[in-house]
C-alpha positions as MATLAB code, in Angstrom:
seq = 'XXXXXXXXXXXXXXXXXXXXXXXXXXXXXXXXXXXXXXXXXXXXXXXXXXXXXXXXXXXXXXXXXXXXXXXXXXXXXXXXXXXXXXXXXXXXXXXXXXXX';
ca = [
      16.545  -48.828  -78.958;
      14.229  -50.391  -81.174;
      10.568  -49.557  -81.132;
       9.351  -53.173  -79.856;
      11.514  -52.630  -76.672;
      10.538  -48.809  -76.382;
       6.729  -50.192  -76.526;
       7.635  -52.803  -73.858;
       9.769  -50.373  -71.876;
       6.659  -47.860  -71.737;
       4.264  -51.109  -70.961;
       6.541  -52.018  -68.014;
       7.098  -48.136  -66.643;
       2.876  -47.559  -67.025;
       2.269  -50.966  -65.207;
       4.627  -50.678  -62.270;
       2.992  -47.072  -61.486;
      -0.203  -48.195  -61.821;
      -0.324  -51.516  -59.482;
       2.749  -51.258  -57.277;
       0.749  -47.807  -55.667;
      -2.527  -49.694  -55.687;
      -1.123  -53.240  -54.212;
       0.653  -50.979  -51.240;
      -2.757  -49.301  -50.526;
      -2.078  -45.872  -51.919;
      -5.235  -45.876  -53.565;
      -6.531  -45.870  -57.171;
      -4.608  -43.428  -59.416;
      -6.821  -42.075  -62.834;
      -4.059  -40.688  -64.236;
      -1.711  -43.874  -63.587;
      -4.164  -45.924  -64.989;
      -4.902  -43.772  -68.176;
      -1.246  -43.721  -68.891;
      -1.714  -47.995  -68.464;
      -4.070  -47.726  -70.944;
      -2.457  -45.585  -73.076;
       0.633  -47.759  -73.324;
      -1.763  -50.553  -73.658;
      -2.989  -48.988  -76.626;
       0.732  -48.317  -78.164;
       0.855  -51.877  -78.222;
      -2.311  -52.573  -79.724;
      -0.879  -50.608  -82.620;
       2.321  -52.123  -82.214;
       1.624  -55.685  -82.541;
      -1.605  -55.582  -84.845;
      -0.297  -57.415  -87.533;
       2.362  -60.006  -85.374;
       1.759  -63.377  -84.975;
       3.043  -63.001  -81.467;
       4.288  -60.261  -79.016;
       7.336  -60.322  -76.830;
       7.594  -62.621  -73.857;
       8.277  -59.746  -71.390;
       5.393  -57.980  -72.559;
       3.822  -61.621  -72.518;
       4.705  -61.353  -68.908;
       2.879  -57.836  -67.805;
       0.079  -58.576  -69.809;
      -0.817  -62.018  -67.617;
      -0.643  -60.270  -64.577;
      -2.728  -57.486  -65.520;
      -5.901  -58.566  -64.430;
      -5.477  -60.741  -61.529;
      -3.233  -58.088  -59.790;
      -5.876  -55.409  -60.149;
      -8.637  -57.780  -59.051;
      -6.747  -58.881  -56.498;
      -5.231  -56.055  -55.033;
      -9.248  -54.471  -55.117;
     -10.074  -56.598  -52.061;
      -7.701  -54.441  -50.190;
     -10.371  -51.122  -50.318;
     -13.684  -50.541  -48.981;
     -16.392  -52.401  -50.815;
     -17.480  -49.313  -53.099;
     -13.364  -48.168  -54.001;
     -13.006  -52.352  -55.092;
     -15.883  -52.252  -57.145;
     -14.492  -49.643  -59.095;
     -10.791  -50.909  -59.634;
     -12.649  -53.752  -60.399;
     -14.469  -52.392  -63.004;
     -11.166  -50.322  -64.146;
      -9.448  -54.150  -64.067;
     -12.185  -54.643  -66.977;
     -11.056  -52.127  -69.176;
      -7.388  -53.084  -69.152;
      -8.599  -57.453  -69.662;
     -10.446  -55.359  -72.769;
      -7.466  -53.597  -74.288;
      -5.390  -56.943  -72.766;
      -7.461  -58.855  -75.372;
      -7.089  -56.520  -78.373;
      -3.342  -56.846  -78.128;
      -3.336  -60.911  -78.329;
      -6.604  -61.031  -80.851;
      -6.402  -63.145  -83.750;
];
């Protein structure tokens, strides 16, 4: 397997943990979400010097944000506020990976 779909595979295993838990109101998971944002990260490094990245990981990346946000409103006001501020972090690293 090449290392562009290892990087995606890894994106698309560390997303799934992370929001399908949080979106069926299992609550917010640190170490689901550091492992998002480590595989975020990988492909930060991956794709620094493309002119574009993959359309699946094209795909995660959009949802991202508005399914963290989203699912937030599920929780108690103070639990949201932090996923939303967590939801932050990964629109951050979202951005590094598609900066030009």
């Amino acid at each position: 397997m090449s290392q562009n779909l290892l990087t995606i595979h890894e994106l698309e295993i560390a997303s799934e943990q992370f929001l399908v838990p949080l979106r069926m109101m299992d609550g917010f998971a640190q170490e689901k979400f550091d492992y998002l944002c480590q595989a975020l990260r990988s492909c930060i490094v991956a794709w620094n010097n493309d002119d574009s990245i993959p359309k699946l990981a094209a795909n995660i990346l959009v949802d991202l944000y508005p399914a963290t946000i989203s699912s937030s409103y599920l929780y108690p006001e103070e639990v949201g506020a932090e996923i939303r501020e967590h939801a932050e972090v990964l629109a951050d690293l979202v951005r590094e990976i598609v900066k030009v």
